[in-house]
Coordinates of N, CA and C and ligand atoms in Angstrom, one line a residue:
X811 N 2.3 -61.9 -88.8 CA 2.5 -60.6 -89.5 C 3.9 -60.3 -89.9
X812 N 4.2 -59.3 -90.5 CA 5.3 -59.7 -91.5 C 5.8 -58.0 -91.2
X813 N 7.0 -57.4 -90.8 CA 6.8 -55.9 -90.4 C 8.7 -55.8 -91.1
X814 N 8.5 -54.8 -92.1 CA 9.8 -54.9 -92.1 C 10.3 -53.3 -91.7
X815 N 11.6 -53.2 -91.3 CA 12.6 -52.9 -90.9 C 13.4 -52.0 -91.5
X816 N 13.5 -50.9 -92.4 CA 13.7 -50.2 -93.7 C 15.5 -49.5 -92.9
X817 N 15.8 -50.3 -93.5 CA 17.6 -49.4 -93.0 C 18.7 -50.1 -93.8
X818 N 19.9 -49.5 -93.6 CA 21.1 -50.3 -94.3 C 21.9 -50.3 -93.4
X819 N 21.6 -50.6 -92.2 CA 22.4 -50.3 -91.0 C 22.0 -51.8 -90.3
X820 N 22.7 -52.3 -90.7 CA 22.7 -54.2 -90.2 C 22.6 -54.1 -88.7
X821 N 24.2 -53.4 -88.3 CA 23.9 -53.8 -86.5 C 22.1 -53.0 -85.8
X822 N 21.6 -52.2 -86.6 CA 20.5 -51.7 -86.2 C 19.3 -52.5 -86.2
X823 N 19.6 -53.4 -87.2 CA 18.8 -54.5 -87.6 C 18.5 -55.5 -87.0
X824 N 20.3 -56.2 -86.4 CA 20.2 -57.4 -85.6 C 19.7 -57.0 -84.0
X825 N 19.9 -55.6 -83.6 CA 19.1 -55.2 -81.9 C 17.8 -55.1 -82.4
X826 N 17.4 -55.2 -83.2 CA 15.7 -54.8 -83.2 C 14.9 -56.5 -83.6
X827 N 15.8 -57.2 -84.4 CA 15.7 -58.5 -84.7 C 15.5 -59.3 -83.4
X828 N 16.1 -59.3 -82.6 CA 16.7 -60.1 -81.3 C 15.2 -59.4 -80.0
X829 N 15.3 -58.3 -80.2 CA 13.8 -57.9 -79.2 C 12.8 -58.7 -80.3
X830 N 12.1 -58.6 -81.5 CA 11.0 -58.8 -81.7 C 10.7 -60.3 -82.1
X831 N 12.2 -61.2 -81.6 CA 12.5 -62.3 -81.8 C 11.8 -63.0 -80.5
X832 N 11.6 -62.7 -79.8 CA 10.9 -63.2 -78.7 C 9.5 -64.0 -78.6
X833 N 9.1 -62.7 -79.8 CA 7.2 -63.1 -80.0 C 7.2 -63.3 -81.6
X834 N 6.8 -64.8 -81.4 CA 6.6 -65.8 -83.0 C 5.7 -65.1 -83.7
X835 N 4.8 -64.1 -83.3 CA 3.7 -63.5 -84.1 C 3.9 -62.7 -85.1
X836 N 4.8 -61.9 -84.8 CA 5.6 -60.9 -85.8 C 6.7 -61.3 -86.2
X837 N 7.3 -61.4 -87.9 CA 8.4 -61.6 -88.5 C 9.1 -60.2 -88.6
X838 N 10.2 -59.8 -88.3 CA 10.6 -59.0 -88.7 C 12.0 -59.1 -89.9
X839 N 11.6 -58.4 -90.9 CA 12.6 -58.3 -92.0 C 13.1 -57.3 -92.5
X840 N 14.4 -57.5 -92.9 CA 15.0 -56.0 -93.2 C 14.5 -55.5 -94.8
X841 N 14.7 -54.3 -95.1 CA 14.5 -53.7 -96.2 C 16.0 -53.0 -96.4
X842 N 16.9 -53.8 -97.3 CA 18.2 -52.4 -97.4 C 17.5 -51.8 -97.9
X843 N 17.4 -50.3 -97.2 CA 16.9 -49.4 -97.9 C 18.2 -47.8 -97.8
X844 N 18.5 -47.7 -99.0 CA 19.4 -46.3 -99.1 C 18.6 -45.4 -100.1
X845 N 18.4 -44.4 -99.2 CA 18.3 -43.4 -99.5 C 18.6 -42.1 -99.2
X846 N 18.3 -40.6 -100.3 CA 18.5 -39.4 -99.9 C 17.8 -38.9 -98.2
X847 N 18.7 -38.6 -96.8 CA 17.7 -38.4 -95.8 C 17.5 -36.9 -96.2
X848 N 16.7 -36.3 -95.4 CA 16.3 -34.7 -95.3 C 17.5 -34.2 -94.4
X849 N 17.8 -32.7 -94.4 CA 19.0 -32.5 -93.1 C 17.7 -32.0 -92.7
X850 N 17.9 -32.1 -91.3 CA 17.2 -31.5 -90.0 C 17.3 -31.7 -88.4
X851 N 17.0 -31.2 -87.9 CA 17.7 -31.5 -86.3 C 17.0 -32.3 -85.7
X852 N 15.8 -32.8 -86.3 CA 14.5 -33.2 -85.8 C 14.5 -34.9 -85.8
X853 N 14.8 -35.7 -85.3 CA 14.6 -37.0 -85.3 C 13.7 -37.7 -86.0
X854 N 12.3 -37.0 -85.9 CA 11.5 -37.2 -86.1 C 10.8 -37.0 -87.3
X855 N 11.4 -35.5 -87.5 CA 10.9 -35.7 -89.4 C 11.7 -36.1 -90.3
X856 N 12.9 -36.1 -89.9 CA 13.8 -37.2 -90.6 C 13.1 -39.2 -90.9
X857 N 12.5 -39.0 -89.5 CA 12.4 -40.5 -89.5 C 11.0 -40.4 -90.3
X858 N 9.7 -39.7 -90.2 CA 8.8 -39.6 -90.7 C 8.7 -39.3 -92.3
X859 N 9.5 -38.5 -93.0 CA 10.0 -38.4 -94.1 C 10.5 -40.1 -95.3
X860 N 11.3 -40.7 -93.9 CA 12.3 -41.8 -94.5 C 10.5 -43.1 -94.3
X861 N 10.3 -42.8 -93.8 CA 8.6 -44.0 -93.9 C 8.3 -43.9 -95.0
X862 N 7.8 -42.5 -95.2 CA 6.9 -42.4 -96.4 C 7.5 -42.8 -97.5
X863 N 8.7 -42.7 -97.7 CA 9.3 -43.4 -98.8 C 9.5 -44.8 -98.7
X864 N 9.7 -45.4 -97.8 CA 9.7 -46.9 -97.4 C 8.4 -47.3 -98.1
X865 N 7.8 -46.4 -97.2 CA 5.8 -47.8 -97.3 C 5.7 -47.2 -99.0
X866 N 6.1 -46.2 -99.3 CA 5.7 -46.2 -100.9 C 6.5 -46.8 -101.6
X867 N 7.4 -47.6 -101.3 CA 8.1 -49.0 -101.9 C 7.7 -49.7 -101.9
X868 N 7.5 -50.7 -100.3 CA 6.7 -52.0 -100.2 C 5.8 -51.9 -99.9
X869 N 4.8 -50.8 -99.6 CA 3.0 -50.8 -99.4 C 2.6 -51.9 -98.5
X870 N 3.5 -52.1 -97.3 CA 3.6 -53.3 -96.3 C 4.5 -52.3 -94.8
X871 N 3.1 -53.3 -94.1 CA 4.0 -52.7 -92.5 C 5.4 -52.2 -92.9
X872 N 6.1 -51.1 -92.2 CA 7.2 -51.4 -92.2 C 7.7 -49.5 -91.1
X873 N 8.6 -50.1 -90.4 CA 9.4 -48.3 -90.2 C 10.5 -48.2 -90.6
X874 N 11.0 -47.0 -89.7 CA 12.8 -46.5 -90.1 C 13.2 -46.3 -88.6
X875 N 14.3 -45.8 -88.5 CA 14.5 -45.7 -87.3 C 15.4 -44.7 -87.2
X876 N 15.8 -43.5 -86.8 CA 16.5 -42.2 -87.2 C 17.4 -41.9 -85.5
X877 N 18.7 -42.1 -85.2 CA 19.0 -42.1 -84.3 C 20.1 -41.2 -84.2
X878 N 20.7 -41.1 -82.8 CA 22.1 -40.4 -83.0 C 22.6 -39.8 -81.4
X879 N 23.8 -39.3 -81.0 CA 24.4 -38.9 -80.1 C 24.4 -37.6 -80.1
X880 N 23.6 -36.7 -79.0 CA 23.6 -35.4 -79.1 C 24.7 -35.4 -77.5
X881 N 26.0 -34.6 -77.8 CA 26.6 -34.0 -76.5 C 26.4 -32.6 -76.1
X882 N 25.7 -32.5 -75.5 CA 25.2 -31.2 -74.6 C 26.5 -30.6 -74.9
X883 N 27.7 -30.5 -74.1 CA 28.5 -29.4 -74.1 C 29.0 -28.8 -75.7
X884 N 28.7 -29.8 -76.7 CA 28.9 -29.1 -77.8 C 27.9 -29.0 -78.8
X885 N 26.7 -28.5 -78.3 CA 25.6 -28.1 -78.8 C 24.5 -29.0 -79.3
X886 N 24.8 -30.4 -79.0 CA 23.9 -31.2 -79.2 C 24.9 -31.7 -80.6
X887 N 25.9 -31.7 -81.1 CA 26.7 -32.4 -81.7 C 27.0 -33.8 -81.5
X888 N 27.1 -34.9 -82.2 CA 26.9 -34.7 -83.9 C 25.2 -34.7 -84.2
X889 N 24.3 -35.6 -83.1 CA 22.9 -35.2 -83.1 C 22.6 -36.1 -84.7
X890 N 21.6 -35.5 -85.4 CA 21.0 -35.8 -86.4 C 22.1 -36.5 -87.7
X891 N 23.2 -35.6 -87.4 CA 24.2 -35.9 -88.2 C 25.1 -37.0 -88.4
X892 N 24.9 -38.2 -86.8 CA 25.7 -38.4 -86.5 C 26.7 -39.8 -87.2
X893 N 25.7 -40.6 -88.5 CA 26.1 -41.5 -88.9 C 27.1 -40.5 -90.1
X894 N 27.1 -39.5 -90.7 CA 27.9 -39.0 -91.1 C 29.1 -38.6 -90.8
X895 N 29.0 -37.7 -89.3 CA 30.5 -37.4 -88.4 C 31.2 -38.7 -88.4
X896 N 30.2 -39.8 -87.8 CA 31.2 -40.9 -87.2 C 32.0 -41.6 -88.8
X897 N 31.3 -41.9 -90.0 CA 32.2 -42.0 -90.8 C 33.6 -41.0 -91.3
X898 N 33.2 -40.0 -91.3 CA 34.5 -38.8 -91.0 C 35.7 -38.8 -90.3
X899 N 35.2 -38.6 -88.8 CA 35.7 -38.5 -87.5 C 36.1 -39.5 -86.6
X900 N 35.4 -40.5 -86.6 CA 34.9 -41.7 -85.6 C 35.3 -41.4 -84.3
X901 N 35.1 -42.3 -83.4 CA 35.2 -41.8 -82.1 C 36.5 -41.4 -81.4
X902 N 37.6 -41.2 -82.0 CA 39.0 -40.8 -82.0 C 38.4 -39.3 -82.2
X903 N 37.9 -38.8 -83.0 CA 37.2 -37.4 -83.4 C 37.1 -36.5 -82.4
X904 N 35.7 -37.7 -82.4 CA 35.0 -36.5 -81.1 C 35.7 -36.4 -79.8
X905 N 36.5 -37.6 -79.5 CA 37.1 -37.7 -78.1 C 38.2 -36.0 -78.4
X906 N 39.0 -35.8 -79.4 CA 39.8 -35.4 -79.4 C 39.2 -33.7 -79.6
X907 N 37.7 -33.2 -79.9 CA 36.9 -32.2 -79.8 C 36.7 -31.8 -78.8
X908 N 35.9 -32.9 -78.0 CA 35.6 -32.9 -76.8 C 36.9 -32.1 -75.5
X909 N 38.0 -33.0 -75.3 CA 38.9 -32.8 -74.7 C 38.6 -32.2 -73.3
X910 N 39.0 -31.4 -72.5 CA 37.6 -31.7 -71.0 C 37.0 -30.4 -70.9
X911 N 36.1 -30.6 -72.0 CA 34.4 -30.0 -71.5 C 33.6 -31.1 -70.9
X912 N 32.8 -30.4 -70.6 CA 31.9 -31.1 -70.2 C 31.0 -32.8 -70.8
X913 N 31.0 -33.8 -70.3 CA 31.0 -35.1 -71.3 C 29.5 -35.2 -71.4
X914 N 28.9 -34.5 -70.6 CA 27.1 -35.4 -70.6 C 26.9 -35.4 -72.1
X915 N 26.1 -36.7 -72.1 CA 25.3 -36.9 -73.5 C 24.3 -37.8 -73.3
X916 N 23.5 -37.9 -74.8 CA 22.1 -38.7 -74.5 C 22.4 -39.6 -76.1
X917 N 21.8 -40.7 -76.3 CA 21.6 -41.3 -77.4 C 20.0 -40.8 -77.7
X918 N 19.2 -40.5 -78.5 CA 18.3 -40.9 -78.9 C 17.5 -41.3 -79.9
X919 N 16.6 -42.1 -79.9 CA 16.0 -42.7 -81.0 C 14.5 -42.4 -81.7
X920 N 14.6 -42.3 -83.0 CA 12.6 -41.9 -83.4 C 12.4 -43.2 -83.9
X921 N 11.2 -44.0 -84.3 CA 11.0 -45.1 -84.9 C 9.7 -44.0 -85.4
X922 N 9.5 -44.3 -86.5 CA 8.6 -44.1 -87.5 C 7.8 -45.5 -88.0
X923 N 6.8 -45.4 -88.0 CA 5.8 -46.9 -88.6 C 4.5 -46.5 -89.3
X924 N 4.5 -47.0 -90.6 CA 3.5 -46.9 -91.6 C 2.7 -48.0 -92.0
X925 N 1.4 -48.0 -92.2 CA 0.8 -49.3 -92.4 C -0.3 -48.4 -92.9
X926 N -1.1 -48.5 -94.4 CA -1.8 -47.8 -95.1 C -2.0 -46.1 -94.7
X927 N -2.6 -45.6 -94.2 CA -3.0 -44.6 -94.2 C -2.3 -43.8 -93.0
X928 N -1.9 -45.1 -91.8 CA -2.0 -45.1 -90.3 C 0.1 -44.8 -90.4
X929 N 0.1 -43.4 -89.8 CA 2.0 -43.3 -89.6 C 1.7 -43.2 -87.7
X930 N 2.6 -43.7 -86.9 CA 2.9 -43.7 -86.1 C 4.1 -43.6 -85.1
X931 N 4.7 -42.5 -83.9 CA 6.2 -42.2 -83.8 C 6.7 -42.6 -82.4
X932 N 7.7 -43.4 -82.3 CA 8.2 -44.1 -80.8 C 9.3 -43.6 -80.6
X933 N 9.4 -43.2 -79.1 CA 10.8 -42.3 -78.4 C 11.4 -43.2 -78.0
X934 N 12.8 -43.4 -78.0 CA 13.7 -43.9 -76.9 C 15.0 -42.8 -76.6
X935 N 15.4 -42.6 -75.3 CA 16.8 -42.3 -75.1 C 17.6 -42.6 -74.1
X936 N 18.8 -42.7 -73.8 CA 19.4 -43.2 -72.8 C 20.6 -42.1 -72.5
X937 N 20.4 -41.4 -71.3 CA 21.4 -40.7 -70.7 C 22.9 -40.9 -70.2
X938 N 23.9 -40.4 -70.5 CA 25.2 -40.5 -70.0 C 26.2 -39.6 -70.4
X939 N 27.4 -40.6 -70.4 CA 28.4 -39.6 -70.5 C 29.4 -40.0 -71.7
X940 N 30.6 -39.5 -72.1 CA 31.6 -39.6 -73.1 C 32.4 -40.3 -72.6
X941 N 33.0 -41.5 -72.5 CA 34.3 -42.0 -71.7 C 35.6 -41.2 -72.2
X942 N 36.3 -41.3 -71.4 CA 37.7 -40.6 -71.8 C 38.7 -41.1 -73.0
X943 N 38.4 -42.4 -73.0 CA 39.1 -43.1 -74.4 C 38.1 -44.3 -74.4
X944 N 38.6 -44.8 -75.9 CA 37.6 -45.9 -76.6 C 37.9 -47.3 -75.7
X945 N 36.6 -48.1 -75.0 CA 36.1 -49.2 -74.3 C 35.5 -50.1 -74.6
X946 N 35.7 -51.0 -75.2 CA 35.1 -52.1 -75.3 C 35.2 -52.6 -77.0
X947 N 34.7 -53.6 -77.5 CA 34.6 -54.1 -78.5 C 33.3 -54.6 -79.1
X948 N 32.2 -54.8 -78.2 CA 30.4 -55.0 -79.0 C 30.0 -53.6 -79.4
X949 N 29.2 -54.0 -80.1 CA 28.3 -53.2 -80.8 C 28.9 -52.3 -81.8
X950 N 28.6 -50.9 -81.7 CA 28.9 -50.4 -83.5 C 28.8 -48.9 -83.0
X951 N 29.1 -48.1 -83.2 CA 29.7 -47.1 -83.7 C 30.1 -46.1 -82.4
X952 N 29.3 -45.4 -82.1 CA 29.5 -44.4 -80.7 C 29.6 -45.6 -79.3
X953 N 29.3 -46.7 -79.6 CA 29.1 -47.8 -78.4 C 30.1 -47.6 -77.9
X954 N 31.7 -47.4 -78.0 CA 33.5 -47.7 -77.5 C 33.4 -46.4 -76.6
X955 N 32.4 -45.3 -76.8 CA 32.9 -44.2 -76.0 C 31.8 -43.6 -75.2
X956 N 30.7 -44.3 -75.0 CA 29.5 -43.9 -74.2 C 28.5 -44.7 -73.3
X957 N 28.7 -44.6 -72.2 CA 28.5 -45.1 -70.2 C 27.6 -44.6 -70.1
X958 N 26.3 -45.3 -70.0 CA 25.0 -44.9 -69.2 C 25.0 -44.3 -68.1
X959 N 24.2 -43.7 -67.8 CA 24.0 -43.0 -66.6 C 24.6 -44.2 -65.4
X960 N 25.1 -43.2 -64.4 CA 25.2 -44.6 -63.5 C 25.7 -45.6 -63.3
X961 N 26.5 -45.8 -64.9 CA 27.3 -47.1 -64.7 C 29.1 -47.0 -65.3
X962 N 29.6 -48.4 -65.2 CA 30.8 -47.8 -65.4 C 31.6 -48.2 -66.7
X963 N 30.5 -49.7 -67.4 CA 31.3 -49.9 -68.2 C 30.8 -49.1 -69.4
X964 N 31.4 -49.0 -71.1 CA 30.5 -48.7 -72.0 C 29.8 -49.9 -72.6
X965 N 28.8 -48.7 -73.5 CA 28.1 -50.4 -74.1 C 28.8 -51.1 -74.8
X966 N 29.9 -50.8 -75.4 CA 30.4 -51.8 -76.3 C 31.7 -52.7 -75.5
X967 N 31.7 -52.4 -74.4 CA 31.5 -53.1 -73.0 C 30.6 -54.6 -72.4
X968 N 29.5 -54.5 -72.7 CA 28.3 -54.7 -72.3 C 26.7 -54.8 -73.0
X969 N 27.1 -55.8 -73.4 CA 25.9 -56.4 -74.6 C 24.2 -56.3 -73.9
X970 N 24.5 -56.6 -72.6 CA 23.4 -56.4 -71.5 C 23.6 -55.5 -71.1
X971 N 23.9 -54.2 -71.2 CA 23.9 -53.1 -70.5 C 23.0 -51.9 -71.7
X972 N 23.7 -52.4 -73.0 CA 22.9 -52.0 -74.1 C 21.6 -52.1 -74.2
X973 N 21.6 -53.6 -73.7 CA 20.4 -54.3 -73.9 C 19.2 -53.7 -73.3
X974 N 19.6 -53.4 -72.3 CA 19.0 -53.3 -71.0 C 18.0 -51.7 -71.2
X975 N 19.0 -51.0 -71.7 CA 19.0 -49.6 -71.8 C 19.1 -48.9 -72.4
X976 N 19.4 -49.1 -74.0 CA 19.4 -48.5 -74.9 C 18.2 -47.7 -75.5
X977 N 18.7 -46.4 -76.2 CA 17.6 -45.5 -76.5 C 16.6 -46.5 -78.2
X978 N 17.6 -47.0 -78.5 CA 16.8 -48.2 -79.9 C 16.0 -49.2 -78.9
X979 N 16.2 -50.2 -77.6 CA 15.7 -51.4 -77.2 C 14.7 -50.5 -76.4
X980 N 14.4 -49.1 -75.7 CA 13.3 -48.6 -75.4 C 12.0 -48.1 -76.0
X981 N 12.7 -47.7 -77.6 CA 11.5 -47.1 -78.8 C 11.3 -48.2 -79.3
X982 N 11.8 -49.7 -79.1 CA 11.6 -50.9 -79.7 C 10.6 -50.9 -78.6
X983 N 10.4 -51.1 -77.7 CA 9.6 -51.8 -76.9 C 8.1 -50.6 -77.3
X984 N 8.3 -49.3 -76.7 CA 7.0 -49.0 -77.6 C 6.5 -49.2 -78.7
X985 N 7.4 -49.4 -79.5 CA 6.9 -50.0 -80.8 C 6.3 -51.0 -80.6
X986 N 6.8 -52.5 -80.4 CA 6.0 -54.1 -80.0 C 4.5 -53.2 -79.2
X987 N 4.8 -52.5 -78.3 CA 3.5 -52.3 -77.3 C 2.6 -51.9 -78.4
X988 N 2.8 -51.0 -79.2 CA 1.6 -50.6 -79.9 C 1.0 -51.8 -81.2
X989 N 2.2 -52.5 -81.7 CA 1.8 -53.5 -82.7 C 1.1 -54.5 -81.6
X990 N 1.4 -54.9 -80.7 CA 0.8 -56.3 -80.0 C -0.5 -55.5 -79.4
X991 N -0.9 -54.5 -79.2 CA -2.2 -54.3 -78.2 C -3.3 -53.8 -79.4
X992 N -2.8 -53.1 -80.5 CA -3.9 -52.2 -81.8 C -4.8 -53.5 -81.7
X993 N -5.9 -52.8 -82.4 CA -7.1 -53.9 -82.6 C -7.2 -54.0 -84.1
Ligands
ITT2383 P1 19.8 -46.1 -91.7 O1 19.5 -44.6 -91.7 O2 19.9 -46.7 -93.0 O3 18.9 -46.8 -90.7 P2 22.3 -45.1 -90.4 O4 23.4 -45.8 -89.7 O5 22.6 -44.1 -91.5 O6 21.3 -46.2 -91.0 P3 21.1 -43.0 -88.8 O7 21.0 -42.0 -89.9 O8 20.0 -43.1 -87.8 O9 21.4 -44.5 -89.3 O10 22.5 -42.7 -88.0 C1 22.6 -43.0 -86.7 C2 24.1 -43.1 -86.4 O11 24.2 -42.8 -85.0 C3 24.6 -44.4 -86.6 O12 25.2 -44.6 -87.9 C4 25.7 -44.5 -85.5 O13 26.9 -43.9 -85.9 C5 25.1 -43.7 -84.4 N1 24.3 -44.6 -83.5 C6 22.9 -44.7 -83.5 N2 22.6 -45.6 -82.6 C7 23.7 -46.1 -82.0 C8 24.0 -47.1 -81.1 O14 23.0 -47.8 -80.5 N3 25.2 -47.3 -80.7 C9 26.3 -46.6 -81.3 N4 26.1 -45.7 -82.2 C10 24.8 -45.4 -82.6

């Protein structure tokens, strides 16, 4: 089966590539797909919105994946927004917004999936905190400034700590669970 992947967001691509890389049954392929998103706070109708326009491209399996960094102490900022702030601001930004409020934050993720008629929506999120300054060098964008619950390094720290835990490698895994079990 052949499921593509509708984003222009490469590193989003290669963590979702590498999970579904496991099982030879499903191909996964990217779709650069750019387009206008909806604003809204909602993960999920963003990401449901960004389908329907996918599958009415390629009329083939395919999702989106709508993600972002909400920090509690500043209202759930940047949240829905957040591939926007970070080209603006980048994590020098927000470190320098932040300054010591409170750091908790969550990553979370919607995956949206369309296949004829059938739309379907998968959660991921991973709890933590802001580090005080930028850490590490893997991964991509908020990764240099955000420590899972409980631990010490960040993910871009820790390719296996991402791995392990991330709010994208969790709504990935529901996702596979639902594609490998449907009848
Ligand atoms: P597509 O919409 O084309 O898929 P995008 O990068 O614009 O790509 P989003 O609108 O979902 O994707 O924006 C999410 C942003 O949140 C993303 O650009 C990063 O800045 C940040 N982000 C999401 N997941 C992340 C992760 O795992 N690590 C670091 N930053 C992340």
């Amino acid at each position: 089966m052949e499921l593509y992947f509708a984003t222009s967001n490469k590193n989003k691509f290669s963590e979702a590539l590498e999970l579904f890389r496991k099982n030879g049954s499903v191909q996964i392929k990217q779709l650069k797909f750019k387009h206008n998103e909806i604003r809204s706070d909602s993960l999920e109708e963003i990401a449901l919105e960004a389908v329907e326009k996918a599958y009415r491209k390629i009329k083939k399996p395919v999702f989106v994946e709508d993600s972002g960094l909400f920090i509690e102490s500043l209202n759930n900022f940047p949240g829905t927004y957040s591939a926007w702030v970070y080209k603006k601001i980048g994590n020098r930004g927000i470190l320098n917004i932040l300054k010591s409020r409170n750091r908790t934050a969550v990553f979370r993720c919607c995956i949206a999936y369309a296949n004829g008629n059938k739309r379907k929506v998968f959660f991921g999120e991973c709890s933590g905190k802001i580090a005080l300054r930028e850490r590490g060098k893997k991964g991509f964008g908020y990764d240099p400034i955000f420590i899972p619950a409980g631990k010490k390094k960040t993910f871009a720290q820790s390719k296996e700590l991402k791995k392990a835990l991330s709010h994208r490698y969790k709504a990935i895994i529901a996702l596979k669970s639902y594609i490998f079990n449907k009848k």
